[in-house]
Coordinates of C-alpha atoms in Angstrom, one line a residue:
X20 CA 76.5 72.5 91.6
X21 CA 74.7 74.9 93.7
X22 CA 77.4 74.9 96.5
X23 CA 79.9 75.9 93.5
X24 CA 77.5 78.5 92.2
X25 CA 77.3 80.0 95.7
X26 CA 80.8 80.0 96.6
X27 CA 81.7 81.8 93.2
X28 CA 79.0 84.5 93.7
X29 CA 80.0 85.1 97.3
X30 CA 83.6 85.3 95.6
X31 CA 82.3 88.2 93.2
X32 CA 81.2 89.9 96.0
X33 CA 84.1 90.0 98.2
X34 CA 86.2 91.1 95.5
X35 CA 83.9 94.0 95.0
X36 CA 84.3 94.5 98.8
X37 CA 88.1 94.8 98.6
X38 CA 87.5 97.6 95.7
X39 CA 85.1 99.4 97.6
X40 CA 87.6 99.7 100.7
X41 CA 85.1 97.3 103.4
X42 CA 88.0 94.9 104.1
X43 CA 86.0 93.2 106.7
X44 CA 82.8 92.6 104.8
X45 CA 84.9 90.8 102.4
X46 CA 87.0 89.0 104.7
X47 CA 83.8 87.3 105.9
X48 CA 82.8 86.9 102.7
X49 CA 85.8 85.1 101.2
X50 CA 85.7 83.1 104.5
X51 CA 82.2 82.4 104.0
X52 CA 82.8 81.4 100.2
X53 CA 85.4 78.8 101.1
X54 CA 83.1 76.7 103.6
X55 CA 80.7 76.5 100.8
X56 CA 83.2 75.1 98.1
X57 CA 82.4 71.4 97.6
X58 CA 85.3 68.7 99.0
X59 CA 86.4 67.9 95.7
X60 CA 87.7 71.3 95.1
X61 CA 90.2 72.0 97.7
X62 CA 92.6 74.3 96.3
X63 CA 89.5 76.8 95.2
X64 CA 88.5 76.7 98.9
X65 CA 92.1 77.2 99.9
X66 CA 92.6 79.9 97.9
X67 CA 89.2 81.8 98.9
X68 CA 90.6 81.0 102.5
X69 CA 93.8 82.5 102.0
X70 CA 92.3 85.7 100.4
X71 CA 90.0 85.8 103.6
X72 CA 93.1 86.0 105.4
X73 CA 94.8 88.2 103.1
X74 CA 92.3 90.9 104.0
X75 CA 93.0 90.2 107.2
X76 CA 96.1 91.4 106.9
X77 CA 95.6 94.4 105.0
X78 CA 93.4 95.2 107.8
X79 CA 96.0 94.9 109.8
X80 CA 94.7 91.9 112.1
X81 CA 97.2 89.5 111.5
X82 CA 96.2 88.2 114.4
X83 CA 92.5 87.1 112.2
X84 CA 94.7 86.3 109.6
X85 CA 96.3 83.2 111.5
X86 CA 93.9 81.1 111.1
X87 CA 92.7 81.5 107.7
X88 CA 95.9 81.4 106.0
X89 CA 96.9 77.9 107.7
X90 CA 93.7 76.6 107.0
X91 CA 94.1 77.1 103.4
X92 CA 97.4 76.0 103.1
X93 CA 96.6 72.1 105.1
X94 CA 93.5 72.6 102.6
X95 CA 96.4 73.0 99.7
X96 CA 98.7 70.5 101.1
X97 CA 95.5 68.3 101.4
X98 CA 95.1 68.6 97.8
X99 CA 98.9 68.0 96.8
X100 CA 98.9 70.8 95.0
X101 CA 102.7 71.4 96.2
X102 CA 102.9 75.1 94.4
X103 CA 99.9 76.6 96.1
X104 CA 100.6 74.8 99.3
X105 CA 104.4 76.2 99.4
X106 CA 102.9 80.0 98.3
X107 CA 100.2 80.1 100.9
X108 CA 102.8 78.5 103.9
X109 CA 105.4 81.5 102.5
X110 CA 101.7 83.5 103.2
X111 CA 101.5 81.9 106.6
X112 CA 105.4 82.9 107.7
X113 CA 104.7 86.1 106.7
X114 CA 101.6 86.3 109.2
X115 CA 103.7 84.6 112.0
X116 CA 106.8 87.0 111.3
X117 CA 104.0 89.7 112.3
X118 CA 103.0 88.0 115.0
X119 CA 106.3 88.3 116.5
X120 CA 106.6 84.5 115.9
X121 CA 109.4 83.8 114.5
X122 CA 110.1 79.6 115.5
X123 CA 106.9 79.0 113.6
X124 CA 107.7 81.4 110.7
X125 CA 110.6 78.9 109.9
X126 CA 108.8 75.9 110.3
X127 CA 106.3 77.1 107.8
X128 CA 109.1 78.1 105.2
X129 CA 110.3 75.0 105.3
X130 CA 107.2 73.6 104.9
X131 CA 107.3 76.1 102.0
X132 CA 110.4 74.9 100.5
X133 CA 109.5 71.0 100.8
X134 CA 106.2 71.7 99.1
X135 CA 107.8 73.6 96.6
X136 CA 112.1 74.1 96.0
X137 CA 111.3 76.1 93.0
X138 CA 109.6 78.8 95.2
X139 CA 111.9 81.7 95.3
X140 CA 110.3 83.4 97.7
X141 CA 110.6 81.1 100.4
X142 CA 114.3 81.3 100.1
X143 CA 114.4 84.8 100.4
X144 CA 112.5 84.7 103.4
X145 CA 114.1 82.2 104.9
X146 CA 117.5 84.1 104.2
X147 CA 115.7 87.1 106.0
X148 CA 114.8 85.0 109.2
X149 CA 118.2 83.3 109.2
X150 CA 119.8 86.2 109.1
X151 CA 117.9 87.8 111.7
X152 CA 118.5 85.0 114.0
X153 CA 122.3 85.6 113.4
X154 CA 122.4 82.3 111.7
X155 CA 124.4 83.3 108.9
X156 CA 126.2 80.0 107.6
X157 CA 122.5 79.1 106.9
X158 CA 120.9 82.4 105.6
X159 CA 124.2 82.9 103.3
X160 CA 123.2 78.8 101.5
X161 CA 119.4 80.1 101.4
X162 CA 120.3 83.1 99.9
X163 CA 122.3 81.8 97.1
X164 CA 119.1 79.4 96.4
X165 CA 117.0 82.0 95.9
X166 CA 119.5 84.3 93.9
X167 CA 119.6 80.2 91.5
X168 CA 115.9 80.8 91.0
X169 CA 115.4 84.5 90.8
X170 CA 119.1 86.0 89.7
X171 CA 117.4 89.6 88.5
X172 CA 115.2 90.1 91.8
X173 CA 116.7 92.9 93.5
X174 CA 115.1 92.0 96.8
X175 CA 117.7 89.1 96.6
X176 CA 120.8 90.9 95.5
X177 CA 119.8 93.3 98.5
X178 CA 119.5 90.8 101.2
X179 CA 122.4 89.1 99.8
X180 CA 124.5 92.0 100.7
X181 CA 123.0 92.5 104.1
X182 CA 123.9 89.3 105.1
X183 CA 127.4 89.2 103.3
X184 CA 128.3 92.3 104.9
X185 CA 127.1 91.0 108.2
X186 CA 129.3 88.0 107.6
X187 CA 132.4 90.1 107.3
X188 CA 132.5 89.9 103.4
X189 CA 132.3 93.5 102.5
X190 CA 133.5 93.1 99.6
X191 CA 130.7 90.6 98.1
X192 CA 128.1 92.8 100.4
X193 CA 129.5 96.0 98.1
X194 CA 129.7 93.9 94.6
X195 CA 126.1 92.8 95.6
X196 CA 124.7 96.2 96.4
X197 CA 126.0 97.5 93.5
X198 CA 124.2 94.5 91.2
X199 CA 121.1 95.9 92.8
X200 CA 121.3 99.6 91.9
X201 CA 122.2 98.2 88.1
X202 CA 119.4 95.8 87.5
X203 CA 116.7 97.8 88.9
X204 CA 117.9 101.5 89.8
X205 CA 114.2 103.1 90.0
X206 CA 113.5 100.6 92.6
X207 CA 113.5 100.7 96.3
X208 CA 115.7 98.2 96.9
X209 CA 118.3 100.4 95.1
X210 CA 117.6 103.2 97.4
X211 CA 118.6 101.2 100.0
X212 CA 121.6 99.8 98.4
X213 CA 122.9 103.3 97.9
X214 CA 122.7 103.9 101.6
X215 CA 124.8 100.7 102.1
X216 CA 127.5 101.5 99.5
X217 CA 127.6 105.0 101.1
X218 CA 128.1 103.3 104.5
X219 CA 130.5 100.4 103.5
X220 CA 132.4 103.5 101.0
X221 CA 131.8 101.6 97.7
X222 CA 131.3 103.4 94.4
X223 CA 127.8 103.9 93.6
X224 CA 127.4 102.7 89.9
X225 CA 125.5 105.6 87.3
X226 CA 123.1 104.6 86.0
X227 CA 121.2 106.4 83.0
X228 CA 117.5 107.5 83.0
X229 CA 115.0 106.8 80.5
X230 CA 114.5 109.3 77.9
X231 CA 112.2 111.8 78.6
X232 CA 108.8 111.7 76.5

């Protein structure tokens, strides 16, 4: 299919784009790319819509991004293909979130979350919004989702202690914080926990470093 063929070179070409640094050039491109995709490929057209968007945002025009990124996911939702559709609405949220928009940043992560409850991402993100809307009966149930699907993620255990110690429940926000430091203590989320513990005065656990070479 010549359409196809088209598409898939323009694709080449905007990833070469995003290597090079001309994050413009190959958000037209990808944007380009997806309007030649034929109908009966949706979700490659979504996702060359999304990445359009994506550089968007790495441009720092979220505002450009908008568009793109909710284009791609009705193009995903169009094509029932509930796992792209809830990754590229979690996508969206995040563009809305920098928008300032947060009422429409929820309704797209739960858009997110009907398209796909496995989606551990959209629970943590909706934990973050629900927390940040002081809503904390509902971000503390989201939060424990997410924690279901992605129990190692220290972004998790580190919300999950924001919001219990924002709830009163210092004792769960310090058991949380310190889970965080343990299962990934190189990370940045454990960097932050430490702050928290020393702020909340909970015992920061050691933990050992890897053998030097």
């Amino acid at each position: 299919d010549g359409a196809l063929d088209l598409a898939q070179s323009a694709h080449c070409l905007g990833l070469a784009m995003v290597q090079l640094g001309r994050l413009e050039e190959a958000q037209q491109v990808f944007d380009l790319a997806a309007g030649e995709v034929p109908e009966n490929n949706l979700p490659y057209a979504a996702r060359l819509s999304a990445m359009a968007g994506n550089a968007a945002m790495a441009r720092q025009r979220p505002d450009e991004a908008l568009p793109l990124i909710d284009r791609a996911g009705g193009m995903a939702l169009a094509a029932q293909d509930q796992p792209l559709a809830a990754q590229l609405r979690v996508d969206l949220a995040r563009t809305l979130v920098a928008l300032g928009n947060d009422a429409d940043a929820e309704k797209a992560l739960a858009e997110a979350r009907d398209a796909d409850a496995t989606n551990g991402e959209a629970w943590l993100l909706s934990a973050t919004l629900s927390r940040r809307m002081k809503r904390y009966g509902e971000a503390q149930q989201q939060i424990e989702r997410a924690g279901d699907l992605a129990p190692r993620d220290p972004a998790v255990g580190l919300e999950a202690g924001v919001i219990a110690a924002l709830s009163g429940r210092e004792q769960d926000a310090i058991r949380s914080f310190q889970s965080v430091v343990e299962v990934a203590p190189d990370s940045y989320e454990a960097n932050r926990a430490k702050g928290y513990l020393e702020q909340l005065g909970g015992d920061v656990p050691q933990t050992e470093s890897p053998p030097s070479r």
